[in-house]
PDB file of C-alpha atoms in Angstrom:
ATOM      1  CA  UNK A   1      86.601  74.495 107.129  1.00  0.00           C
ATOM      2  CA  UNK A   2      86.192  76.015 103.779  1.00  0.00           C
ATOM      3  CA  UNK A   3      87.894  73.334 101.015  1.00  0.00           C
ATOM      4  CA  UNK A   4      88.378  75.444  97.277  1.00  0.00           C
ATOM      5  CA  UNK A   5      88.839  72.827  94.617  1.00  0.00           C
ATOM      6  CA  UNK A   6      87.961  75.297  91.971  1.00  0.00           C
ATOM      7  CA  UNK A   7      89.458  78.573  91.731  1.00  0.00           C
ATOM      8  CA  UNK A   8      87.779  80.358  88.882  1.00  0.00           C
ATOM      9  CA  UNK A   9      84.250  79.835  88.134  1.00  0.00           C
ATOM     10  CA  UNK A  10      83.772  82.310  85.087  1.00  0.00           C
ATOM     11  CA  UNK A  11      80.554  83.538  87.400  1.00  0.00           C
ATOM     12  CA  UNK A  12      82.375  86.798  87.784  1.00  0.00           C
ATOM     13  CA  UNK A  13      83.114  87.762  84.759  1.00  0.00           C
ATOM     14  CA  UNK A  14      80.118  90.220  83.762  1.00  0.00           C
ATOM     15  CA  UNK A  15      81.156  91.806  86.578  1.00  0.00           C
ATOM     16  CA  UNK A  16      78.285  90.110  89.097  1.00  0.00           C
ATOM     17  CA  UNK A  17      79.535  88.068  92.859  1.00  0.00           C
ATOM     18  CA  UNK A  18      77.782  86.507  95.685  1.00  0.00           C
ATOM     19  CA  UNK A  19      77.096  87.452  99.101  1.00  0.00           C
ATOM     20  CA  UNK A  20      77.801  84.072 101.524  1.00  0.00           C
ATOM     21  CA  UNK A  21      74.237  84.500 101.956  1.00  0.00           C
ATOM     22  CA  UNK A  22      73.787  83.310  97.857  1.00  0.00           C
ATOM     23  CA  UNK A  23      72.077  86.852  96.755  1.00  0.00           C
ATOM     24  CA  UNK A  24      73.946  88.033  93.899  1.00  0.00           C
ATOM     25  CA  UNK A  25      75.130  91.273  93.770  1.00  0.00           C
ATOM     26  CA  UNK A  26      77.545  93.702  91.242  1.00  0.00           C
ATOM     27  CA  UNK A  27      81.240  93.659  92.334  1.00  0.00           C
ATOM     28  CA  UNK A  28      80.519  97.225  92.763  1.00  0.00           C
ATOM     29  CA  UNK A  29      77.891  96.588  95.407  1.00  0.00           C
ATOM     30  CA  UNK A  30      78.422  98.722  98.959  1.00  0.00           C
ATOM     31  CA  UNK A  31      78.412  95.829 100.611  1.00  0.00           C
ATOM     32  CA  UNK A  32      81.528  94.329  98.241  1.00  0.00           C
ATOM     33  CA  UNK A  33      83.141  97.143  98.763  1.00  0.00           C
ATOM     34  CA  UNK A  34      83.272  97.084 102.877  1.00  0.00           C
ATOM     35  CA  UNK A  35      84.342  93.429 102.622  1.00  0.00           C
ATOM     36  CA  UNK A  36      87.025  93.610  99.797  1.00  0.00           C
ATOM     37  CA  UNK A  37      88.763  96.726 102.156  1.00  0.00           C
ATOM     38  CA  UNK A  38      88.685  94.388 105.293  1.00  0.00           C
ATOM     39  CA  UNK A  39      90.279  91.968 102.923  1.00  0.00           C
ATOM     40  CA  UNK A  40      92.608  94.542 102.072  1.00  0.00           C
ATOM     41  CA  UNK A  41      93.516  95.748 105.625  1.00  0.00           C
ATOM     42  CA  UNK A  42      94.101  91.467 105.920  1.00  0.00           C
ATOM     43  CA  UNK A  43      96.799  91.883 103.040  1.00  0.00           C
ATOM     44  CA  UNK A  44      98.184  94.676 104.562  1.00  0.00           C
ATOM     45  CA  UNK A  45      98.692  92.913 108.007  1.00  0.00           C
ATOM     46  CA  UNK A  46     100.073  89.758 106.328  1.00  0.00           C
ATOM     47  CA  UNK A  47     102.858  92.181 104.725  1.00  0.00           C
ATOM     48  CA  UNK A  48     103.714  93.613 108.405  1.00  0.00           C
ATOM     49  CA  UNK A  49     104.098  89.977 109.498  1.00  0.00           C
ATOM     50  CA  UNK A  50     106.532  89.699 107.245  1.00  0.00           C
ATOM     51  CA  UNK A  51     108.627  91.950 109.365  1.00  0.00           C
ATOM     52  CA  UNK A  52     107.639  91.011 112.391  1.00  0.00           C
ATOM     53  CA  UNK A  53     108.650  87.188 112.362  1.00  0.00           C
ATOM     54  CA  UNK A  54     110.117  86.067 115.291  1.00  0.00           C
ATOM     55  CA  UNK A  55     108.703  89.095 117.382  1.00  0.00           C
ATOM     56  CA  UNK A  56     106.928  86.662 119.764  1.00  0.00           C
ATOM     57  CA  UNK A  57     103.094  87.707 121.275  1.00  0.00           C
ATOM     58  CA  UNK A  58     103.374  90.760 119.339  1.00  0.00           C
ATOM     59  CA  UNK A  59     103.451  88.222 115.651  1.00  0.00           C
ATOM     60  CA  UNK A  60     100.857  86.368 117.627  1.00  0.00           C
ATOM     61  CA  UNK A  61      98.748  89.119 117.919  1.00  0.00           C
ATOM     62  CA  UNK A  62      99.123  90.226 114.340  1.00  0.00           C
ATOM     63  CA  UNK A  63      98.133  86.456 113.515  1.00  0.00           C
ATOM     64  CA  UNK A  64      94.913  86.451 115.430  1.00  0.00           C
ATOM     65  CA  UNK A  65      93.531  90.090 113.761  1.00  0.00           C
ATOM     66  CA  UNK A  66      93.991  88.172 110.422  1.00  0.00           C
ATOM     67  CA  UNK A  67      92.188  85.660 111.272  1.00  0.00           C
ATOM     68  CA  UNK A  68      89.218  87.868 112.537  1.00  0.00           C
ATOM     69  CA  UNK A  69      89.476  89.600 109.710  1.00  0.00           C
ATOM     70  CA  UNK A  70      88.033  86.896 107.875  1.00  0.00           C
ATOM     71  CA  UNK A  71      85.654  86.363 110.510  1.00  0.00           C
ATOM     72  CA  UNK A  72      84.703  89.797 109.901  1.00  0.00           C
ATOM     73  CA  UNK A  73      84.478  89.445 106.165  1.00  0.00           C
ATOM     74  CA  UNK A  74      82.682  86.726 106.874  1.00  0.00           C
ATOM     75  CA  UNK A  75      80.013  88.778 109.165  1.00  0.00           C
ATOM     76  CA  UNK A  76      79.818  91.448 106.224  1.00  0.00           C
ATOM     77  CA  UNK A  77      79.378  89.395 103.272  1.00  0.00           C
ATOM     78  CA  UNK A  78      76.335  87.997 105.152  1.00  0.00           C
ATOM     79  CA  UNK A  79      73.175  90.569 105.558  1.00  0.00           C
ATOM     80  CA  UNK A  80      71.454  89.670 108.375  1.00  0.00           C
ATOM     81  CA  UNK A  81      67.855  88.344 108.737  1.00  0.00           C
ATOM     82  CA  UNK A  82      65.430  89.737 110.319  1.00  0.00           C
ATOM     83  CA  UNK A  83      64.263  86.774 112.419  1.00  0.00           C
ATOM     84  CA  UNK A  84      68.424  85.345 112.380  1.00  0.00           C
ATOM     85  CA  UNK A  85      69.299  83.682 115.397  1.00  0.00           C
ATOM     86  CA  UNK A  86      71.917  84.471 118.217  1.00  0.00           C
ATOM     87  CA  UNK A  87      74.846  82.014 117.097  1.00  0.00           C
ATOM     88  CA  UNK A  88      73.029  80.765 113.673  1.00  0.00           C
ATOM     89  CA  UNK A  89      76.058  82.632 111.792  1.00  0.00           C
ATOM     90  CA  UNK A  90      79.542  83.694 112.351  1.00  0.00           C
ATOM     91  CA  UNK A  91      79.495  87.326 113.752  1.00  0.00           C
ATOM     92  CA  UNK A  92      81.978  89.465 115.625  1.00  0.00           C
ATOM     93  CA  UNK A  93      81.158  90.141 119.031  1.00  0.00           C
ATOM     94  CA  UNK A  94      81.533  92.713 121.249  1.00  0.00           C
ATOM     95  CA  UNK A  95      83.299  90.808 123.262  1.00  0.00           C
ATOM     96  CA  UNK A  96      86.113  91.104 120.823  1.00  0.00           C
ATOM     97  CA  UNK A  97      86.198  94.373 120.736  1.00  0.00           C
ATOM     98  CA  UNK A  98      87.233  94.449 124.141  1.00  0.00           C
ATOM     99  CA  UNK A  99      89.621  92.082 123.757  1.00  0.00           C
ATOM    100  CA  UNK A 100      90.969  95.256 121.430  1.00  0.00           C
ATOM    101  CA  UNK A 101      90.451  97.708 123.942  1.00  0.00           C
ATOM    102  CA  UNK A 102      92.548  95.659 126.586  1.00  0.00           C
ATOM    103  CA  UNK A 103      95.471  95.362 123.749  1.00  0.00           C
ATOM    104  CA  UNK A 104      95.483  98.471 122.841  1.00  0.00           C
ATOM    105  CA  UNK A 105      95.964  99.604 126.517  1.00  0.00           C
ATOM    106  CA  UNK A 106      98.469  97.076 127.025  1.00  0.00           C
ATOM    107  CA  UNK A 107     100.882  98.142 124.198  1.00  0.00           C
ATOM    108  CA  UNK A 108     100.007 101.902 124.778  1.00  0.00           C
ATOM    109  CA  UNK A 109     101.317 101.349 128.387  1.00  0.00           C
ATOM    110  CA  UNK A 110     105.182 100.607 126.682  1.00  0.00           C
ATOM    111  CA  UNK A 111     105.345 103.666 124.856  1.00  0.00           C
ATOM    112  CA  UNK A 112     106.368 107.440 125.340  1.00  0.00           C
ATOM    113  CA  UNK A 113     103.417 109.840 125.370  1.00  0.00           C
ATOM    114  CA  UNK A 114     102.837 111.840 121.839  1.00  0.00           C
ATOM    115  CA  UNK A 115     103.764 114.921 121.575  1.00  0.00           C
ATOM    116  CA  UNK A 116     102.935 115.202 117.864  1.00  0.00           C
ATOM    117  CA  UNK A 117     101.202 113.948 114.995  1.00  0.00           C
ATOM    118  CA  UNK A 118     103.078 110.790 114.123  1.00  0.00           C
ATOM    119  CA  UNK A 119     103.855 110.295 110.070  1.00  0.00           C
ATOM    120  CA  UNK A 120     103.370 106.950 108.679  1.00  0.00           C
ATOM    121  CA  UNK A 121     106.739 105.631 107.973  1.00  0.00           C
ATOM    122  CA  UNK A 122     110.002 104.411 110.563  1.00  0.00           C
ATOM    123  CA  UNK A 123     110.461 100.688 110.373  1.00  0.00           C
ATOM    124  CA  UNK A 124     109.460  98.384 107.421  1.00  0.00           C
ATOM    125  CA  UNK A 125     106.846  96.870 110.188  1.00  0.00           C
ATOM    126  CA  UNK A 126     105.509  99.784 111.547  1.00  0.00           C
ATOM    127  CA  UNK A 127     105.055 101.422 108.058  1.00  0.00           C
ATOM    128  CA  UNK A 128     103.077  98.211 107.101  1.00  0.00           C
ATOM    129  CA  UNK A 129     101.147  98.890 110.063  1.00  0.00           C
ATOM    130  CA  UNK A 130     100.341 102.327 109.215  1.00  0.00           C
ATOM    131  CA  UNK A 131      98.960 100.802 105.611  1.00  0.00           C
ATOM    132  CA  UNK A 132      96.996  98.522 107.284  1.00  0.00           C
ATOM    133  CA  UNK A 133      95.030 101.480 109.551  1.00  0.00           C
ATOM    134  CA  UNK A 134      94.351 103.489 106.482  1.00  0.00           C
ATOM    135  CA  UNK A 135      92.755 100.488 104.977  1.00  0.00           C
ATOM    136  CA  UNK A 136      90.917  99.678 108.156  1.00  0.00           C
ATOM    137  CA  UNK A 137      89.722 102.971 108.013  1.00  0.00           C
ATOM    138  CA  UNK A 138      88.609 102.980 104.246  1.00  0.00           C
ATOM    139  CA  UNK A 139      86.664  99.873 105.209  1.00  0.00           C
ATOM    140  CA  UNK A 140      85.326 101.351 108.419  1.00  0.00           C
ATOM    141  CA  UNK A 141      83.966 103.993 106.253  1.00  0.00           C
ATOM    142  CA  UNK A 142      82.631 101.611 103.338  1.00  0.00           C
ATOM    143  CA  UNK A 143      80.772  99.854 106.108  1.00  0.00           C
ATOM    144  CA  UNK A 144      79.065 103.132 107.864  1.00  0.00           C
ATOM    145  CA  UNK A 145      78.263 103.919 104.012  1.00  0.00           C
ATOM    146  CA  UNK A 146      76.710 100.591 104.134  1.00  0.00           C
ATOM    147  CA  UNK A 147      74.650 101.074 107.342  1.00  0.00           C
ATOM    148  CA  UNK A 148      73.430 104.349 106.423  1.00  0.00           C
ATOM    149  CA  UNK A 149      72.034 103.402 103.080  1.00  0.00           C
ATOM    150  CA  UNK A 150      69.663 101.111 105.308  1.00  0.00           C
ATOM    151  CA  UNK A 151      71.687  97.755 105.220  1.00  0.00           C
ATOM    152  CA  UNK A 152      72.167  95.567 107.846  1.00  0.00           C
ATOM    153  CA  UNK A 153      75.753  95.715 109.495  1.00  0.00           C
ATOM    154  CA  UNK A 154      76.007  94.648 113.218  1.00  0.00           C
ATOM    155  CA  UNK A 155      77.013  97.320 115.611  1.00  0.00           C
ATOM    156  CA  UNK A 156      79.577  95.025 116.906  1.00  0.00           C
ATOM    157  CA  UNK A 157      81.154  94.734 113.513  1.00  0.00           C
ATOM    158  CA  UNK A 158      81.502  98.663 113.245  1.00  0.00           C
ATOM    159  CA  UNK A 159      83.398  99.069 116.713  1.00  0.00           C
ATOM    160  CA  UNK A 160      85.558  96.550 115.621  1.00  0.00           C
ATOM    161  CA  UNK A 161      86.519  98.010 112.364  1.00  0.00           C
ATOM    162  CA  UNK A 162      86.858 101.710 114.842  1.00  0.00           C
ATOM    163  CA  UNK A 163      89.105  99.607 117.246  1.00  0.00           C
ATOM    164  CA  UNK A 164      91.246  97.694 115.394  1.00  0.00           C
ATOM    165  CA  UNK A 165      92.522 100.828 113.191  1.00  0.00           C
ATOM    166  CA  UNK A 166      92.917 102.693 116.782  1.00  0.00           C
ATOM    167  CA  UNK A 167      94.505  99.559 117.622  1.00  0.00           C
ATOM    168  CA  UNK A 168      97.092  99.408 114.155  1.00  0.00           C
ATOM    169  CA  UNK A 169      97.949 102.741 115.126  1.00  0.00           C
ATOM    170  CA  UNK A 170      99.561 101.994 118.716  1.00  0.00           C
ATOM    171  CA  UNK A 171     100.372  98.688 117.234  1.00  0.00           C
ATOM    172  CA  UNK A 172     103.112 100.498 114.771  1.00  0.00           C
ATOM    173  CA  UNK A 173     104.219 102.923 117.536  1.00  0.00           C
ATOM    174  CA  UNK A 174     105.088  99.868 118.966  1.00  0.00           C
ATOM    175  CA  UNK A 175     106.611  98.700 115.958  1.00  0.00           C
ATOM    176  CA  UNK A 176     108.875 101.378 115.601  1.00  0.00           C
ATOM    177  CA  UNK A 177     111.253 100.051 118.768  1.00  0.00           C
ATOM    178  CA  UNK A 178     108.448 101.155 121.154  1.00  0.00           C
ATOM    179  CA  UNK A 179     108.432 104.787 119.688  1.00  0.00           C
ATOM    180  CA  UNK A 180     112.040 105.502 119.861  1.00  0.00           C
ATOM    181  CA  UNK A 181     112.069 105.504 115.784  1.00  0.00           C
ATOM    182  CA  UNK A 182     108.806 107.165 115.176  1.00  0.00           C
ATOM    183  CA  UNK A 183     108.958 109.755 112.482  1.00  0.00           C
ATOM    184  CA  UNK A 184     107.118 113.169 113.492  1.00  0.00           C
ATOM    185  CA  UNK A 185     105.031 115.592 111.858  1.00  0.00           C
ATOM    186  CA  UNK A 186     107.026 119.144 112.400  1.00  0.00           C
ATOM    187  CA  UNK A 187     103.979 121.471 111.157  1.00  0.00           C
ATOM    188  CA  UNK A 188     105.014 124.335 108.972  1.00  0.00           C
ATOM    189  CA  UNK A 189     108.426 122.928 108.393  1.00  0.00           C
ATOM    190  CA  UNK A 190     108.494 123.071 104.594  1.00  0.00           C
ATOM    191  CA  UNK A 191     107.292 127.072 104.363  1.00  0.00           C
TER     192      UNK A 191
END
């Protein structure tokens, strides 16, 4: 358990942070940038939950992505070492990416099939929802940025970041009363 007696330090103010491994780095850093999204995507999910109290498993659900969120966060904002351990630090695993995969299937299995491009929008939930991919995908892309430029970024933390926005997605189809209020794209309409 983390225990924050303190919370300013000043440390930050000439624009400088550190990694949970104790490097520092500029708030500007790649590597700042893929963690701060995921902490965004977090925010975003906590405002869905505010419209989806009381909605049983499906809250539930919600509850546990924000907490593996920080888990995830957690797994970014630590480089790995070469010669790290299995276990020796909090990672996501693939195993919870399947755990995804089997979710996503499960809520996809209550709703109509698409026969359009769905716009973001319908109920105050699922529109949170919709927030919440976009940011997943913003920090699914700050994160391949990452790995590109030769960083370390488990492979297991990348599918996650690719599931759970595939995963948001269904997740507000099923917000929006199990797709009977889902707003559609009507292409051309506006010529």
């Amino acid at each position: 358990m983390v225990t924050l007696n303190r919370i300013y330090t000043r440390t930050g103010d000439a624009g400088a942070t550190r990694l949970a491994s104790g490097a520092q780095v500029s708030k500007a850093d790649a590597r700042v940038e893929a963690y701060g999204a995921v902490d965004e995507a977090n925010a975003c999910l906590g405002l869905a939950r505010v419209h989806t109290r009381g909605a049983g498993d499906f809250d539930a659900l919600l509850a546990r992505l924000q907490n593996e969120l920080f888990d995830l966060g957690a797994d970014l904002a630590t480089p790995a070492a070469p010669d790290e351990a299995p276990g020796a630090r909090l990672r996501i695993l693939d195993s919870q990416v399947a755990r995804l995969e089997g979710e996503i299937d499960a809520l996809n299995a209550e709703l109509p099939p698409l026969a359009s491009f769905v716009l973001p929008g319908g109920t105050e939930a699922a529109a949170a929802l919709h927030l919440a991919r976009t940011v997943c995908r913003r920090a699914e892309r700050e994160a391949v940025r990452l790995a590109e430029a030769g960083q370390p970024v488990s492979g297991p933390a990348l599918r996650y970041l690719n599931r759970l926005s595939d995963l948001l997605f269904v997740a507000a189809r099923y917000a929006n009363d199990r797709g009977a209020a889902e707003v559609f794209w009507v292409s051309g309409a506006t010529r």
